[in-house]
Amino acid sequence: MTLPQRAKVEAAPNFLANLDDARHFFTEQDETSAPARFRQLRSRLREMVAMLTWAPASGRPARFLSGHSVQARMRAERVLALAAQAGLPELREYVVEQHVVLYAHSATEVVLLALKHERQLGYSVS
């Protein structure tokens, strides 16, 4: 019996910037609880990464790609450009408590592209 190949998971600079933004937001909301809340988010993200190494397609299809408005298409184009830069064909979302992670993947590689709170309208992409 052979074990399935593990995918390599990396974080794009944009994802790391979004994670830092989340940490700052936690601090602005409540400085006392921010460190614990941020540790919990990071812990859940580590669990997600472990899952993605074994099952890169385990997230849901990226919902924003089905938008029909001009704004939705413009947001989708920016994110599709990030995926193209990563050279990965599939875009998916993984829900981590109140956050959604956008990632691009193939069978052997995963790149975390962006992180947003579920109440944010779109991903912050540069």
mmCIF file of N, CA, C and O in Angstrom, residues 43-114:
data_model
loop_
_atom_site.group_PDB
_atom_site.id
_atom_site.type_symbol
_atom_site.label_atom_id
_atom_site.label_comp_id
_atom_site.label_asym_id
_atom_site.label_seq_id
_atom_site.Cartn_x
_atom_site.Cartn_y
_atom_site.Cartn_z
ATOM 1 N N SER A 43 -3.994 28.587 15.325
ATOM 2 C CA SER A 43 -4.133 27.154 15.583
ATOM 3 C C SER A 43 -5.080 26.511 14.569
ATOM 4 O O SER A 43 -4.791 25.441 14.021
ATOM 5 N N ARG A 44 -6.207 27.168 14.310
ATOM 6 C CA ARG A 44 -7.173 26.647 13.332
ATOM 7 C C ARG A 44 -6.583 26.665 11.924
ATOM 8 O O ARG A 44 -6.846 25.767 11.121
ATOM 9 N N LEU A 45 -5.766 27.675 11.628
ATOM 10 C CA LEU A 45 -5.113 27.721 10.320
ATOM 11 C C LEU A 45 -4.107 26.583 10.171
ATOM 12 O O LEU A 45 -3.977 25.996 9.089
ATOM 13 N N ARG A 46 -3.401 26.237 11.252
ATOM 14 C CA ARG A 46 -2.473 25.102 11.204
ATOM 15 C C ARG A 46 -3.240 23.801 10.932
ATOM 16 O O ARG A 46 -2.782 22.941 10.174
ATOM 17 N N GLU A 47 -4.413 23.653 11.547
ATOM 18 C CA GLU A 47 -5.251 22.473 11.292
ATOM 19 C C GLU A 47 -5.671 22.431 9.827
ATOM 20 O O GLU A 47 -5.675 21.367 9.200
ATOM 21 N N MET A 48 -6.028 23.589 9.273
ATOM 22 C CA MET A 48 -6.407 23.676 7.871
ATOM 23 C C MET A 48 -5.244 23.252 6.985
ATOM 24 O O MET A 48 -5.420 22.484 6.045
ATOM 25 N N VAL A 49 -4.051 23.755 7.286
ATOM 26 C CA VAL A 49 -2.867 23.419 6.480
ATOM 27 C C VAL A 49 -2.630 21.909 6.518
ATOM 28 O O VAL A 49 -2.344 21.288 5.485
ATOM 29 N N ALA A 50 -2.764 21.302 7.682
ATOM 30 C CA ALA A 50 -2.594 19.851 7.788
ATOM 31 C C ALA A 50 -3.593 19.128 6.881
ATOM 32 O O ALA A 50 -3.238 18.164 6.194
ATOM 33 N N MET A 51 -4.825 19.597 6.861
ATOM 34 C CA MET A 51 -5.841 18.987 6.004
ATOM 35 C C MET A 51 -5.496 19.169 4.529
ATOM 36 O O MET A 51 -5.589 18.239 3.730
ATOM 37 N N LEU A 52 -5.068 20.381 4.163
ATOM 38 C CA LEU A 52 -4.769 20.660 2.762
ATOM 39 C C LEU A 52 -3.563 19.876 2.248
ATOM 40 O O LEU A 52 -3.479 19.614 1.052
ATOM 41 N N THR A 53 -2.638 19.511 3.124
ATOM 42 C CA THR A 53 -1.497 18.719 2.654
ATOM 43 C C THR A 53 -1.963 17.356 2.156
ATOM 44 O O THR A 53 -1.381 16.806 1.224
ATOM 45 N N TRP A 54 -2.998 16.809 2.761
ATOM 46 C CA TRP A 54 -3.509 15.498 2.353
ATOM 47 C C TRP A 54 -4.642 15.597 1.340
ATOM 48 O O TRP A 54 -4.846 14.673 0.553
ATOM 49 N N ALA A 55 -5.399 16.685 1.366
ATOM 50 C CA ALA A 55 -6.569 16.817 0.491
ATOM 51 C C ALA A 55 -6.688 18.261 0.000
ATOM 52 O O ALA A 55 -7.481 19.037 0.535
ATOM 53 N N PRO A 56 -5.890 18.632 -1.006
ATOM 54 C CA PRO A 56 -5.893 20.025 -1.469
ATOM 55 C C PRO A 56 -7.248 20.547 -1.938
ATOM 56 O O PRO A 56 -7.505 21.735 -1.863
ATOM 57 N N ALA A 57 -8.127 19.670 -2.366
ATOM 58 C CA ALA A 57 -9.439 20.117 -2.859
ATOM 59 C C ALA A 57 -10.513 20.060 -1.779
ATOM 60 O O ALA A 57 -11.702 20.087 -2.081
ATOM 61 N N SER A 58 -10.117 20.022 -0.512
ATOM 62 C CA SER A 58 -11.105 19.855 0.554
ATOM 63 C C SER A 58 -11.933 21.104 0.825
ATOM 64 O O SER A 58 -12.981 21.018 1.453
ATOM 65 N N GLY A 59 -11.512 22.254 0.379
ATOM 66 C CA GLY A 59 -12.312 23.466 0.544
ATOM 67 C C GLY A 59 -13.464 23.494 -0.453
ATOM 68 O O GLY A 59 -13.566 22.647 -1.338
ATOM 69 N N ARG A 60 -14.311 24.478 -0.309
ATOM 70 C CA ARG A 60 -15.445 24.620 -1.231
ATOM 71 C C ARG A 60 -14.992 25.402 -2.467
ATOM 72 O O ARG A 60 -14.027 26.174 -2.416
ATOM 73 N N PRO A 61 -15.718 25.268 -3.582
ATOM 74 C CA PRO A 61 -15.401 26.107 -4.746
ATOM 75 C C PRO A 61 -15.524 27.583 -4.363
ATOM 76 O O PRO A 61 -16.391 27.951 -3.564
ATOM 77 N N ALA A 62 -14.654 28.403 -4.886
ATOM 78 C CA ALA A 62 -14.652 29.835 -4.558
ATOM 79 C C ALA A 62 -15.963 30.464 -5.022
ATOM 80 O O ALA A 62 -16.236 30.559 -6.204
ATOM 81 N N ARG A 63 -16.778 30.890 -4.062
ATOM 82 C CA ARG A 63 -18.129 31.387 -4.352
ATOM 83 C C ARG A 63 -18.137 32.694 -5.134
ATOM 84 O O ARG A 63 -19.037 32.932 -5.931
ATOM 85 N N PHE A 64 -17.179 33.555 -4.900
ATOM 86 C CA PHE A 64 -17.204 34.869 -5.537
ATOM 87 C C PHE A 64 -17.031 34.777 -7.047
ATOM 88 O O PHE A 64 -17.359 35.706 -7.772
ATOM 89 N N LEU A 65 -16.540 33.665 -7.557
ATOM 90 C CA LEU A 65 -16.334 33.521 -8.996
ATOM 91 C C LEU A 65 -17.641 33.478 -9.767
ATOM 92 O O LEU A 65 -17.659 33.717 -10.967
ATOM 93 N N SER A 66 -18.740 33.175 -9.079
ATOM 94 C CA SER A 66 -20.030 33.085 -9.760
ATOM 95 C C SER A 66 -20.793 34.406 -9.754
ATOM 96 O O SER A 66 -21.925 34.468 -10.231
ATOM 97 N N GLY A 67 -20.189 35.471 -9.242
ATOM 98 C CA GLY A 67 -20.850 36.775 -9.212
ATOM 99 C C GLY A 67 -21.063 37.331 -10.610
ATOM 100 O O GLY A 67 -20.254 37.107 -11.512
ATOM 101 N N HIS A 68 -22.148 38.065 -10.804
ATOM 102 C CA HIS A 68 -22.488 38.582 -12.128
ATOM 103 C C HIS A 68 -22.372 40.094 -12.237
ATOM 104 O O HIS A 68 -22.374 40.617 -13.344
ATOM 105 N N SER A 69 -22.256 40.786 -11.140
ATOM 106 C CA SER A 69 -22.169 42.246 -11.209
ATOM 107 C C SER A 69 -20.790 42.661 -11.722
ATOM 108 O O SER A 69 -19.837 41.873 -11.700
ATOM 109 N N VAL A 70 -20.684 43.888 -12.142
ATOM 110 C CA VAL A 70 -19.397 44.413 -12.611
ATOM 111 C C VAL A 70 -18.381 44.380 -11.482
ATOM 112 O O VAL A 70 -17.229 43.961 -11.681
ATOM 113 N N GLN A 71 -18.794 44.784 -10.274
ATOM 114 C CA GLN A 71 -17.875 44.761 -9.133
ATOM 115 C C GLN A 71 -17.411 43.341 -8.831
ATOM 116 O O GLN A 71 -16.236 43.113 -8.555
ATOM 117 N N ALA A 72 -18.321 42.388 -8.871
ATOM 118 C CA ALA A 72 -17.962 41.002 -8.589
ATOM 119 C C ALA A 72 -16.976 40.482 -9.626
ATOM 120 O O ALA A 72 -16.004 39.800 -9.284
ATOM 121 N N ARG A 73 -17.202 40.819 -10.877
ATOM 122 C CA ARG A 73 -16.269 40.370 -11.930
ATOM 123 C C ARG A 73 -14.905 41.025 -11.762
ATOM 124 O O ARG A 73 -13.876 40.381 -11.974
ATOM 125 N N MET A 74 -14.876 42.300 -11.366
ATOM 126 C CA MET A 74 -13.595 42.986 -11.157
ATOM 127 C C MET A 74 -12.829 42.354 -10.000
ATOM 128 O O MET A 74 -11.617 42.132 -10.095
ATOM 129 N N ARG A 75 -13.527 42.051 -8.883
ATOM 130 C CA ARG A 75 -12.872 41.377 -7.745
ATOM 131 C C ARG A 75 -12.350 40.015 -8.176
ATOM 132 O O ARG A 75 -11.242 39.625 -7.834
ATOM 133 N N ALA A 76 -13.159 39.280 -8.936
ATOM 134 C CA ALA A 76 -12.757 37.950 -9.392
ATOM 135 C C ALA A 76 -11.518 38.031 -10.280
ATOM 136 O O ALA A 76 -10.610 37.204 -10.155
ATOM 137 N N GLU A 77 -11.456 39.034 -11.139
ATOM 138 C CA GLU A 77 -10.292 39.186 -12.021
ATOM 139 C C GLU A 77 -9.013 39.404 -11.229
ATOM 140 O O GLU A 77 -7.963 38.849 -11.561
ATOM 141 N N ARG A 78 -9.079 40.219 -10.159
ATOM 142 C CA ARG A 78 -7.883 40.458 -9.331
ATOM 143 C C ARG A 78 -7.423 39.157 -8.675
ATOM 144 O O ARG A 78 -6.234 38.857 -8.630
ATOM 145 N N VAL A 79 -8.374 38.389 -8.170
ATOM 146 C CA VAL A 79 -8.010 37.144 -7.495
ATOM 147 C C VAL A 79 -7.525 36.112 -8.501
ATOM 148 O O VAL A 79 -6.557 35.387 -8.242
ATOM 149 N N LEU A 80 -8.150 36.052 -9.657
ATOM 150 C CA LEU A 80 -7.683 35.124 -10.692
ATOM 151 C C LEU A 80 -6.265 35.471 -11.133
ATOM 152 O O LEU A 80 -5.471 34.580 -11.447
ATOM 153 N N ALA A 81 -5.929 36.753 -11.121
ATOM 154 C CA ALA A 81 -4.561 37.168 -11.442
ATOM 155 C C ALA A 81 -3.582 36.634 -10.398
ATOM 156 O O ALA A 81 -2.473 36.204 -10.734
ATOM 157 N N LEU A 82 -3.972 36.646 -9.117
ATOM 158 C CA LEU A 82 -3.118 36.065 -8.066
ATOM 159 C C LEU A 82 -2.898 34.574 -8.317
ATOM 160 O O LEU A 82 -1.788 34.067 -8.182
ATOM 161 N N ALA A 83 -3.962 33.871 -8.669
ATOM 162 C CA ALA A 83 -3.847 32.432 -8.934
ATOM 163 C C ALA A 83 -2.950 32.182 -10.145
ATOM 164 O O ALA A 83 -2.139 31.259 -10.143
ATOM 165 N N ALA A 84 -3.085 33.025 -11.158
ATOM 166 C CA ALA A 84 -2.238 32.873 -12.349
ATOM 167 C C ALA A 84 -0.771 33.090 -12.004
ATOM 168 O O ALA A 84 0.112 32.376 -12.488
ATOM 169 N N GLN A 85 -0.499 34.072 -11.136
ATOM 170 C CA GLN A 85 0.884 34.302 -10.697
ATOM 171 C C GLN A 85 1.431 33.076 -9.985
ATOM 172 O O GLN A 85 2.605 32.752 -10.112
ATOM 173 N N ALA A 86 0.582 32.390 -9.239
ATOM 174 C CA ALA A 86 1.004 31.186 -8.516
ATOM 175 C C ALA A 86 1.124 29.990 -9.465
ATOM 176 O O ALA A 86 1.732 28.984 -9.117
ATOM 177 N N GLY A 87 0.543 30.086 -10.660
ATOM 178 C CA GLY A 87 0.601 28.999 -11.620
ATOM 179 C C GLY A 87 -0.239 27.791 -11.234
ATOM 180 O O GLY A 87 0.089 26.665 -11.608
ATOM 181 N N LEU A 88 -1.310 28.022 -10.490
ATOM 182 C CA LEU A 88 -2.158 26.921 -10.029
ATOM 183 C C LEU A 88 -3.563 27.067 -10.602
ATOM 184 O O LEU A 88 -4.131 28.152 -10.602
ATOM 185 N N PRO A 89 -4.142 25.962 -11.069
ATOM 186 C CA PRO A 89 -5.389 26.042 -11.833
ATOM 187 C C PRO A 89 -6.681 26.181 -11.043
ATOM 188 O O PRO A 89 -7.650 26.704 -11.560
ATOM 189 N N GLU A 90 -6.736 25.739 -9.816
ATOM 190 C CA GLU A 90 -7.989 25.690 -9.076
ATOM 191 C C GLU A 90 -8.024 26.717 -7.949
ATOM 192 O O GLU A 90 -7.062 26.854 -7.217
ATOM 193 N N LEU A 91 -9.160 27.391 -7.796
ATOM 194 C CA LEU A 91 -9.381 28.320 -6.682
ATOM 195 C C LEU A 91 -10.467 27.749 -5.781
ATOM 196 O O LEU A 91 -11.536 27.361 -6.249
ATOM 197 N N ARG A 92 -10.174 27.711 -4.489
ATOM 198 C CA ARG A 92 -11.135 27.202 -3.523
ATOM 199 C C ARG A 92 -11.095 28.060 -2.271
ATOM 200 O O ARG A 92 -10.168 28.846 -2.082
ATOM 201 N N GLU A 93 -12.112 27.895 -1.416
ATOM 202 C CA GLU A 93 -12.184 28.594 -0.136
ATOM 203 C C GLU A 93 -12.301 27.564 0.978
ATOM 204 O O GLU A 93 -12.971 26.549 0.821
ATOM 205 N N TYR A 94 -11.654 27.870 2.088
ATOM 206 C CA TYR A 94 -11.710 26.994 3.265
ATOM 207 C C TYR A 94 -12.186 27.856 4.423
ATOM 208 O O TYR A 94 -11.593 28.886 4.718
ATOM 209 N N VAL A 95 -13.257 27.444 5.061
ATOM 210 C CA VAL A 95 -13.829 28.210 6.168
ATOM 211 C C VAL A 95 -13.116 27.808 7.457
ATOM 212 O O VAL A 95 -13.030 26.628 7.795
ATOM 213 N N VAL A 96 -12.601 28.817 8.160
ATOM 214 C CA VAL A 96 -11.905 28.629 9.435
ATOM 215 C C VAL A 96 -12.618 29.510 10.453
ATOM 216 O O VAL A 96 -12.353 30.705 10.545
ATOM 217 N N GLU A 97 -13.563 28.900 11.153
ATOM 218 C CA GLU A 97 -14.417 29.615 12.096
ATOM 219 C C GLU A 97 -15.072 30.812 11.410
ATOM 220 O O GLU A 97 -15.856 30.614 10.507
ATOM 221 N N GLN A 98 -14.733 32.037 11.798
ATOM 222 C CA GLN A 98 -15.365 33.215 11.204
ATOM 223 C C GLN A 98 -14.543 33.806 10.065
ATOM 224 O O GLN A 98 -14.833 34.902 9.601
ATOM 225 N N HIS A 99 -13.554 33.092 9.615
ATOM 226 C CA HIS A 99 -12.704 33.567 8.524
ATOM 227 C C HIS A 99 -12.794 32.610 7.339
ATOM 228 O O HIS A 99 -13.118 31.439 7.497
ATOM 229 N N VAL A 100 -12.488 33.161 6.169
ATOM 230 C CA VAL A 100 -12.474 32.359 4.950
ATOM 231 C C VAL A 100 -11.105 32.538 4.313
ATOM 232 O O VAL A 100 -10.623 33.663 4.153
ATOM 233 N N VAL A 101 -10.486 31.413 3.962
ATOM 234 C CA VAL A 101 -9.176 31.426 3.321
ATOM 235 C C VAL A 101 -9.369 31.099 1.847
ATOM 236 O O VAL A 101 -9.996 30.090 1.506
ATOM 237 N N LEU A 102 -8.849 31.954 0.994
ATOM 238 C CA LEU A 102 -8.849 31.704 -0.444
ATOM 239 C C LEU A 102 -7.514 31.067 -0.791
ATOM 240 O O LEU A 102 -6.462 31.554 -0.369
ATOM 241 N N TYR A 103 -7.572 29.970 -1.548
ATOM 242 C CA TYR A 103 -6.321 29.331 -1.942
ATOM 243 C C TYR A 103 -6.405 28.788 -3.361
ATOM 244 O O TYR A 103 -7.483 28.503 -3.869
ATOM 245 N N ALA A 104 -5.251 28.686 -3.983
ATOM 246 C CA ALA A 104 -5.115 28.078 -5.304
ATOM 247 C C ALA A 104 -4.396 26.755 -5.101
ATOM 248 O O ALA A 104 -3.556 26.631 -4.213
ATOM 249 N N HIS A 105 -4.738 25.769 -5.931
ATOM 250 C CA HIS A 105 -4.096 24.470 -5.717
ATOM 251 C C HIS A 105 -4.018 23.634 -6.979
ATOM 252 O O HIS A 105 -4.726 23.866 -7.955
ATOM 253 N N SER A 106 -3.140 22.657 -6.917
ATOM 254 C CA SER A 106 -3.088 21.534 -7.835
ATOM 255 C C SER A 106 -3.068 20.301 -6.939
ATOM 256 O O SER A 106 -3.270 20.419 -5.730
ATOM 257 N N ALA A 107 -2.782 19.156 -7.487
ATOM 258 C CA ALA A 107 -2.745 17.939 -6.665
ATOM 259 C C ALA A 107 -1.542 17.923 -5.730
ATOM 260 O O ALA A 107 -1.554 17.246 -4.711
ATOM 261 N N THR A 108 -0.502 18.694 -6.066
ATOM 262 C CA THR A 108 0.741 18.626 -5.293
ATOM 263 C C THR A 108 1.158 19.934 -4.641
ATOM 264 O O THR A 108 2.162 19.984 -3.946
ATOM 265 N N GLU A 109 0.409 20.994 -4.881
ATOM 266 C CA GLU A 109 0.804 22.300 -4.354
ATOM 267 C C GLU A 109 -0.425 23.111 -3.971
ATOM 268 O O GLU A 109 -1.440 23.098 -4.667
ATOM 269 N N VAL A 110 -0.299 23.846 -2.864
ATOM 270 C CA VAL A 110 -1.362 24.743 -2.383
ATOM 271 C C VAL A 110 -0.708 26.073 -2.040
ATOM 272 O O VAL A 110 0.321 26.096 -1.370
ATOM 273 N N VAL A 111 -1.300 27.164 -2.503
ATOM 274 C CA VAL A 111 -0.831 28.497 -2.131
ATOM 275 C C VAL A 111 -2.000 29.248 -1.503
ATOM 276 O O VAL A 111 -3.043 29.431 -2.147
ATOM 277 N N LEU A 112 -1.826 29.628 -0.242
ATOM 278 C CA LEU A 112 -2.828 30.419 0.469
ATOM 279 C C LEU A 112 -2.726 31.840 -0.055
ATOM 280 O O LEU A 112 -1.687 32.480 0.078
ATOM 281 N N LEU A 113 -3.800 32.347 -0.659
ATOM 282 C CA LEU A 113 -3.760 33.642 -1.332
ATOM 283 C C LEU A 113 -4.275 34.790 -0.479
ATOM 284 O O LEU A 113 -3.735 35.890 -0.521
ATOM 285 N N ALA A 114 -5.359 34.563 0.254
ATOM 286 C CA ALA A 114 -5.983 35.662 0.994
ATOM 287 C C ALA A 114 -6.796 35.120 2.164
ATOM 288 O O ALA A 114 -7.218 33.962 2.162
#
